[in-house]
């Protein structure tokens, strides 16, 4: 199979996504589909504010030049208020598969000062992996602090490797 340009359809494609949310008291903190216990601050967002899943979804979309989640779930649409971000990933996975690709592995970096997330690494990786129908071993999750530079802020970055599964 070739593209209209005459180039072969790529067997693998790389995607990259980011997200950031302000943190405030009285909001929940959900990362990768996991509700973080004992978080003093949570994300201020239109949806459930899951910055890990937003970055992962954007990474998948960008790998196929399909825009970003705001194109599919505008934050001006009341329909998406409080949206469970697992639904965003589910829809994005459908779009990826419709184009003949599937995610092979994902790497996520979360920059957050508190709480310490290391003890939840496996739970978050497993949750993201389940959403993408991947083994846990294919989802890498790293945590960083901002060294106190952004204590009321969560920042996420994700890369996705997409592999062609159909012509
Ligand atoms: N919310 C976080 C942030 C970081 N960690 C872990 O702490 C270690 C040191 O982080 P630095 O930003 O100071 O390099 C690192 O091993 C992180 O995994 C964490 O568990 N939770
Ligand atoms: C998820 C959406 C839609 O509810 O809103 P937010 O929760 O504010 O999150 P953001 O990362 O700004 O992505 C835009 C929107 O698609």
PDB file of C-alpha atoms and ligand atoms in Angstrom:
ATOM      1  CA  UNK A   1       0.000   0.000   0.000  1.00  0.00           C
ATOM      2  CA  UNK A   2       1.209   3.509  -0.830  1.00  0.00           C
ATOM      3  CA  UNK A   3       0.041   7.019  -0.026  1.00  0.00           C
ATOM      4  CA  UNK A   4      -1.180   9.294  -2.848  1.00  0.00           C
ATOM      5  CA  UNK A   5       2.303  10.860  -2.717  1.00  0.00           C
ATOM      6  CA  UNK A   6       3.738   7.475  -3.738  1.00  0.00           C
ATOM      7  CA  UNK A   7       5.363   6.902  -0.332  1.00  0.00           C
ATOM      8  CA  UNK A   8       4.652   3.609   1.421  1.00  0.00           C
ATOM      9  CA  UNK A   9       2.136   3.769   4.291  1.00  0.00           C
ATOM     10  CA  UNK A  10       4.274   3.891   7.443  1.00  0.00           C
ATOM     11  CA  UNK A  11       4.418   0.697   9.501  1.00  0.00           C
ATOM     12  CA  UNK A  12       4.953   2.714  12.664  1.00  0.00           C
ATOM     13  CA  UNK A  13       4.087   6.262  13.646  1.00  0.00           C
ATOM     14  CA  UNK A  14       4.985   8.346  16.696  1.00  0.00           C
ATOM     15  CA  UNK A  15       2.618  10.642  18.548  1.00  0.00           C
ATOM     16  CA  UNK A  16       3.172  13.177  21.310  1.00  0.00           C
ATOM     17  CA  UNK A  17       0.690  14.886  23.644  1.00  0.00           C
ATOM     18  CA  UNK A  18       0.707  17.230  26.611  1.00  0.00           C
ATOM     19  CA  UNK A  19      -1.786  18.539  29.134  1.00  0.00           C
ATOM     20  CA  UNK A  20      -1.799  20.913  32.084  1.00  0.00           C
ATOM     21  CA  UNK A  21      -4.394  21.761  34.689  1.00  0.00           C
ATOM     22  CA  UNK A  22      -4.568  24.125  37.606  1.00  0.00           C
ATOM     23  CA  UNK A  23      -4.961  22.439  40.993  1.00  0.00           C
ATOM     24  CA  UNK A  24      -7.318  23.652  43.733  1.00  0.00           C
ATOM     25  CA  UNK A  25      -8.835  22.405  46.973  1.00  0.00           C
ATOM     26  CA  UNK A  26     -12.255  20.795  46.726  1.00  0.00           C
ATOM     27  CA  UNK A  27     -11.555  19.057  43.402  1.00  0.00           C
ATOM     28  CA  UNK A  28     -10.678  15.416  42.822  1.00  0.00           C
ATOM     29  CA  UNK A  29      -7.369  14.319  41.352  1.00  0.00           C
ATOM     30  CA  UNK A  30      -7.718  11.529  38.782  1.00  0.00           C
ATOM     31  CA  UNK A  31      -4.677  10.369  36.824  1.00  0.00           C
ATOM     32  CA  UNK A  32      -4.767   7.611  34.234  1.00  0.00           C
ATOM     33  CA  UNK A  33      -8.254   6.627  35.373  1.00  0.00           C
ATOM     34  CA  UNK A  34      -7.112   6.215  38.985  1.00  0.00           C
ATOM     35  CA  UNK A  35      -8.600   8.423  41.731  1.00  0.00           C
ATOM     36  CA  UNK A  36      -5.621   9.562  43.810  1.00  0.00           C
ATOM     37  CA  UNK A  37      -6.380   9.147  47.519  1.00  0.00           C
ATOM     38  CA  UNK A  38      -5.433  11.854  50.027  1.00  0.00           C
ATOM     39  CA  UNK A  39      -4.779  14.519  47.390  1.00  0.00           C
ATOM     40  CA  UNK A  40      -5.193  17.933  49.057  1.00  0.00           C
ATOM     41  CA  UNK A  41      -5.567  19.562  45.633  1.00  0.00           C
ATOM     42  CA  UNK A  42      -7.406  18.335  42.534  1.00  0.00           C
ATOM     43  CA  UNK A  43      -7.701  19.424  38.930  1.00  0.00           C
ATOM     44  CA  UNK A  44      -9.827  22.355  37.817  1.00  0.00           C
ATOM     45  CA  UNK A  45     -11.262  21.247  34.469  1.00  0.00           C
ATOM     46  CA  UNK A  46     -14.354  21.002  32.314  1.00  0.00           C
ATOM     47  CA  UNK A  47     -14.149  17.195  32.329  1.00  0.00           C
ATOM     48  CA  UNK A  48     -12.916  15.005  35.205  1.00  0.00           C
ATOM     49  CA  UNK A  49      -9.524  16.647  34.566  1.00  0.00           C
ATOM     50  CA  UNK A  50      -7.545  13.462  34.024  1.00  0.00           C
ATOM     51  CA  UNK A  51      -4.366  15.042  32.668  1.00  0.00           C
ATOM     52  CA  UNK A  52      -2.714  11.662  32.028  1.00  0.00           C
ATOM     53  CA  UNK A  53      -5.524  10.420  29.798  1.00  0.00           C
ATOM     54  CA  UNK A  54      -5.745  13.782  28.016  1.00  0.00           C
ATOM     55  CA  UNK A  55      -2.038  13.661  27.128  1.00  0.00           C
ATOM     56  CA  UNK A  56      -2.300  10.006  26.071  1.00  0.00           C
ATOM     57  CA  UNK A  57      -5.345  10.725  23.876  1.00  0.00           C
ATOM     58  CA  UNK A  58      -3.575  13.666  22.244  1.00  0.00           C
ATOM     59  CA  UNK A  59      -0.479  11.539  21.659  1.00  0.00           C
ATOM     60  CA  UNK A  60      -2.588   8.932  19.848  1.00  0.00           C
ATOM     61  CA  UNK A  61      -4.375  11.577  17.761  1.00  0.00           C
ATOM     62  CA  UNK A  62      -1.167  13.411  16.868  1.00  0.00           C
ATOM     63  CA  UNK A  63       0.479  10.220  15.624  1.00  0.00           C
ATOM     64  CA  UNK A  64      -2.131  10.118  12.886  1.00  0.00           C
ATOM     65  CA  UNK A  65      -2.462  13.900  12.465  1.00  0.00           C
ATOM     66  CA  UNK A  66      -6.069  13.731  13.679  1.00  0.00           C
ATOM     67  CA  UNK A  67      -6.067  16.980  15.636  1.00  0.00           C
ATOM     68  CA  UNK A  68      -6.533  17.019  19.398  1.00  0.00           C
ATOM     69  CA  UNK A  69      -9.180  16.114  21.963  1.00  0.00           C
ATOM     70  CA  UNK A  70     -10.641  19.615  21.919  1.00  0.00           C
ATOM     71  CA  UNK A  71     -11.751  18.945  18.325  1.00  0.00           C
ATOM     72  CA  UNK A  72     -13.832  15.965  19.461  1.00  0.00           C
ATOM     73  CA  UNK A  73     -14.759  17.035  23.011  1.00  0.00           C
ATOM     74  CA  UNK A  74     -14.875  20.867  23.030  1.00  0.00           C
ATOM     75  CA  UNK A  75     -14.567  22.334  26.516  1.00  0.00           C
ATOM     76  CA  UNK A  76     -17.307  24.812  25.540  1.00  0.00           C
ATOM     77  CA  UNK A  77     -19.865  21.995  25.148  1.00  0.00           C
ATOM     78  CA  UNK A  78     -21.937  21.384  28.320  1.00  0.00           C
ATOM     79  CA  UNK A  79     -22.365  17.793  27.145  1.00  0.00           C
ATOM     80  CA  UNK A  80     -18.759  17.102  28.212  1.00  0.00           C
ATOM     81  CA  UNK A  81     -18.963  18.719  31.648  1.00  0.00           C
ATOM     82  CA  UNK A  82     -17.631  16.244  34.203  1.00  0.00           C
ATOM     83  CA  UNK A  83     -16.852  13.764  31.422  1.00  0.00           C
ATOM     84  CA  UNK A  84     -15.064  10.565  32.477  1.00  0.00           C
ATOM     85  CA  UNK A  85     -11.855  10.851  30.421  1.00  0.00           C
ATOM     86  CA  UNK A  86     -11.804   7.086  29.885  1.00  0.00           C
ATOM     87  CA  UNK A  87     -14.552   7.778  27.326  1.00  0.00           C
ATOM     88  CA  UNK A  88     -12.180  10.155  25.493  1.00  0.00           C
ATOM     89  CA  UNK A  89      -9.536   7.443  25.242  1.00  0.00           C
ATOM     90  CA  UNK A  90     -12.148   4.915  24.117  1.00  0.00           C
ATOM     91  CA  UNK A  91     -13.270   7.159  21.253  1.00  0.00           C
ATOM     92  CA  UNK A  92      -9.698   8.018  20.264  1.00  0.00           C
ATOM     93  CA  UNK A  93      -8.763   4.334  20.210  1.00  0.00           C
ATOM     94  CA  UNK A  94     -11.678   3.721  17.823  1.00  0.00           C
ATOM     95  CA  UNK A  95     -10.406   6.493  15.519  1.00  0.00           C
ATOM     96  CA  UNK A  96      -6.903   5.011  15.560  1.00  0.00           C
ATOM     97  CA  UNK A  97      -8.177   1.526  14.749  1.00  0.00           C
ATOM     98  CA  UNK A  98     -10.455   2.825  11.976  1.00  0.00           C
ATOM     99  CA  UNK A  99      -7.294   4.088  10.298  1.00  0.00           C
ATOM    100  CA  UNK A 100      -5.615   0.698  10.560  1.00  0.00           C
ATOM    101  CA  UNK A 101      -3.307   1.338  13.530  1.00  0.00           C
ATOM    102  CA  UNK A 102      -3.052   0.259  17.170  1.00  0.00           C
ATOM    103  CA  UNK A 103      -0.920   1.604  20.008  1.00  0.00           C
ATOM    104  CA  UNK A 104       2.154  -0.529  20.743  1.00  0.00           C
ATOM    105  CA  UNK A 105       3.595   1.304  23.690  1.00  0.00           C
ATOM    106  CA  UNK A 106       3.049   4.485  25.639  1.00  0.00           C
ATOM    107  CA  UNK A 107       5.339   6.596  27.808  1.00  0.00           C
ATOM    108  CA  UNK A 108       3.864   9.152  30.204  1.00  0.00           C
ATOM    109  CA  UNK A 109       5.550  11.759  32.419  1.00  0.00           C
ATOM    110  CA  UNK A 110       3.569  13.422  35.212  1.00  0.00           C
ATOM    111  CA  UNK A 111       4.982  16.558  36.846  1.00  0.00           C
ATOM    112  CA  UNK A 112       3.273  17.075  40.193  1.00  0.00           C
ATOM    113  CA  UNK A 113       4.694  18.143  43.529  1.00  0.00           C
ATOM    114  CA  UNK A 114       2.258  16.336  45.853  1.00  0.00           C
ATOM    115  CA  UNK A 115       1.242  13.703  46.671  1.00  0.00           C
ATOM    116  CA  UNK A 116       3.988  11.193  45.950  1.00  0.00           C
ATOM    117  CA  UNK A 117       2.694   8.948  43.195  1.00  0.00           C
ATOM    118  CA  UNK A 118       5.413   6.293  43.133  1.00  0.00           C
ATOM    119  CA  UNK A 119       3.339   3.808  45.152  1.00  0.00           C
ATOM    120  CA  UNK A 120       0.550   4.135  42.537  1.00  0.00           C
ATOM    121  CA  UNK A 121       2.782   3.701  39.468  1.00  0.00           C
ATOM    122  CA  UNK A 122       1.694   0.146  38.750  1.00  0.00           C
ATOM    123  CA  UNK A 123      -1.992   0.892  39.312  1.00  0.00           C
ATOM    124  CA  UNK A 124      -1.873   3.877  36.929  1.00  0.00           C
ATOM    125  CA  UNK A 125       0.098   1.939  34.283  1.00  0.00           C
ATOM    126  CA  UNK A 126      -2.320  -0.983  34.516  1.00  0.00           C
ATOM    127  CA  UNK A 127      -5.336   1.307  34.198  1.00  0.00           C
ATOM    128  CA  UNK A 128      -3.951   3.056  31.090  1.00  0.00           C
ATOM    129  CA  UNK A 129      -2.894  -0.291  29.634  1.00  0.00           C
ATOM    130  CA  UNK A 130      -6.371  -1.761  30.092  1.00  0.00           C
ATOM    131  CA  UNK A 131      -7.956   1.190  28.314  1.00  0.00           C
ATOM    132  CA  UNK A 132      -5.612   0.684  25.359  1.00  0.00           C
ATOM    133  CA  UNK A 133      -5.813  -3.138  25.355  1.00  0.00           C
ATOM    134  CA  UNK A 134      -2.075  -3.348  26.070  1.00  0.00           C
ATOM    135  CA  UNK A 135      -0.101  -5.323  28.633  1.00  0.00           C
ATOM    136  CA  UNK A 136       1.030  -3.243  31.608  1.00  0.00           C
ATOM    137  CA  UNK A 137       4.630  -3.723  30.450  1.00  0.00           C
ATOM    138  CA  UNK A 138       3.926  -1.467  27.450  1.00  0.00           C
ATOM    139  CA  UNK A 139       2.953   1.572  29.514  1.00  0.00           C
ATOM    140  CA  UNK A 140       5.818   3.471  31.133  1.00  0.00           C
ATOM    141  CA  UNK A 141       4.867   6.010  33.787  1.00  0.00           C
ATOM    142  CA  UNK A 142       7.377   8.503  35.246  1.00  0.00           C
ATOM    143  CA  UNK A 143       6.835  11.089  37.955  1.00  0.00           C
ATOM    144  CA  UNK A 144       8.652  14.360  38.499  1.00  0.00           C
ATOM    145  CA  UNK A 145       8.201  17.202  40.948  1.00  0.00           C
ATOM    146  CA  UNK A 146       8.379  20.790  39.716  1.00  0.00           C
ATOM    147  CA  UNK A 147      10.881  21.361  42.532  1.00  0.00           C
ATOM    148  CA  UNK A 148       8.328  23.693  44.091  1.00  0.00           C
ATOM    149  CA  UNK A 149       8.099  25.906  40.996  1.00  0.00           C
ATOM    150  CA  UNK A 150       4.468  24.982  40.263  1.00  0.00           C
ATOM    151  CA  UNK A 151       2.850  23.574  43.420  1.00  0.00           C
ATOM    152  CA  UNK A 152      -0.730  24.188  42.203  1.00  0.00           C
ATOM    153  CA  UNK A 153      -0.290  22.703  38.767  1.00  0.00           C
ATOM    154  CA  UNK A 154      -0.176  19.297  37.135  1.00  0.00           C
ATOM    155  CA  UNK A 155       1.661  18.849  33.833  1.00  0.00           C
ATOM    156  CA  UNK A 156       1.648  15.694  31.731  1.00  0.00           C
ATOM    157  CA  UNK A 157       3.473  14.579  28.613  1.00  0.00           C
ATOM    158  CA  UNK A 158       2.974  11.370  26.639  1.00  0.00           C
ATOM    159  CA  UNK A 159       4.436   9.641  23.638  1.00  0.00           C
ATOM    160  CA  UNK A 160       2.705   6.863  21.727  1.00  0.00           C
ATOM    161  CA  UNK A 161       4.076   4.384  19.230  1.00  0.00           C
ATOM    162  CA  UNK A 162       1.410   3.321  16.732  1.00  0.00           C
ATOM    163  CA  UNK A 163       1.835   0.169  14.650  1.00  0.00           C
ATOM    164  CA  UNK A 164      -0.013  -0.568  11.441  1.00  0.00           C
ATOM    165  CA  UNK A 165      -2.374  -3.542  11.875  1.00  0.00           C
ATOM    166  CA  UNK A 166      -4.361  -3.463   8.626  1.00  0.00           C
ATOM    167  CA  UNK A 167      -4.155  -2.176   5.041  1.00  0.00           C
TER     168      UNK A 167
HETATM  169  N1  LIG B   1       4.407  13.393  42.576  1.00  0.00           N
HETATM  170  C1  LIG B   1       5.578  12.718  42.532  1.00  0.00           C
HETATM  171  C2  LIG B   1       6.761  13.323  42.066  1.00  0.00           C
HETATM  172  C3  LIG B   1       7.924  12.588  42.096  1.00  0.00           C
HETATM  173  N2  LIG B   1       7.919  11.338  42.576  1.00  0.00           N
HETATM  174  C4  LIG B   1       9.167  10.554  42.644  1.00  0.00           C
HETATM  175  O1  LIG B   1      10.130  11.288  43.368  1.00  0.00           O
HETATM  176  C5  LIG B   1      11.427  11.123  42.818  1.00  0.00           C
HETATM  177  C6  LIG B   1      12.132  12.447  42.684  1.00  0.00           C
HETATM  178  O2  LIG B   1      11.469  13.355  41.838  1.00  0.00           O
HETATM  179  P1  LIG B   1      12.234  14.667  41.323  1.00  0.00           P
HETATM  180  O3  LIG B   1      11.259  15.491  40.579  1.00  0.00           O
HETATM  181  O4  LIG B   1      12.727  15.369  42.539  1.00  0.00           O
HETATM  182  O5  LIG B   1      13.352  14.200  40.439  1.00  0.00           O
HETATM  183  C7  LIG B   1      11.272  10.381  41.523  1.00  0.00           C
HETATM  184  O6  LIG B   1      11.776   9.072  41.714  1.00  0.00           O
HETATM  185  C8  LIG B   1       9.780  10.296  41.281  1.00  0.00           C
HETATM  186  O7  LIG B   1       9.379   9.037  40.808  1.00  0.00           O
HETATM  187  C9  LIG B   1       6.750  10.760  43.014  1.00  0.00           C
HETATM  188  O8  LIG B   1       6.726   9.590  43.462  1.00  0.00           O
HETATM  189  N3  LIG B   1       5.601  11.472  42.981  1.00  0.00           N
HETATM  190  C1  LIG B   2     -11.401  17.368  28.047  1.00  0.00           C
HETATM  191  C2  LIG B   2     -11.981  18.709  27.678  1.00  0.00           C
HETATM  192  C3  LIG B   2     -13.471  18.527  27.389  1.00  0.00           C
HETATM  193  O1  LIG B   2     -14.229  18.308  28.503  1.00  0.00           O
HETATM  194  O2  LIG B   2     -11.866  19.696  28.698  1.00  0.00           O
HETATM  195  P1  LIG B   2     -10.905  19.786  30.013  1.00  0.00           P
HETATM  196  O3  LIG B   2     -11.343  18.831  31.052  1.00  0.00           O
HETATM  197  O4  LIG B   2     -10.902  21.214  30.482  1.00  0.00           O
HETATM  198  O5  LIG B   2      -9.476  19.337  29.574  1.00  0.00           O
HETATM  199  P2  LIG B   2      -8.420  19.853  28.496  1.00  0.00           P
HETATM  200  O6  LIG B   2      -7.175  19.146  28.778  1.00  0.00           O
HETATM  201  O7  LIG B   2      -8.328  21.365  28.535  1.00  0.00           O
HETATM  202  O8  LIG B   2      -8.986  19.306  27.104  1.00  0.00           O
HETATM  203  C4  LIG B   2     -10.052  19.924  26.426  1.00  0.00           C
HETATM  204  C5  LIG B   2     -11.390  19.265  26.367  1.00  0.00           C
HETATM  205  O9  LIG B   2     -11.364  18.295  25.349  1.00  0.00           O
END
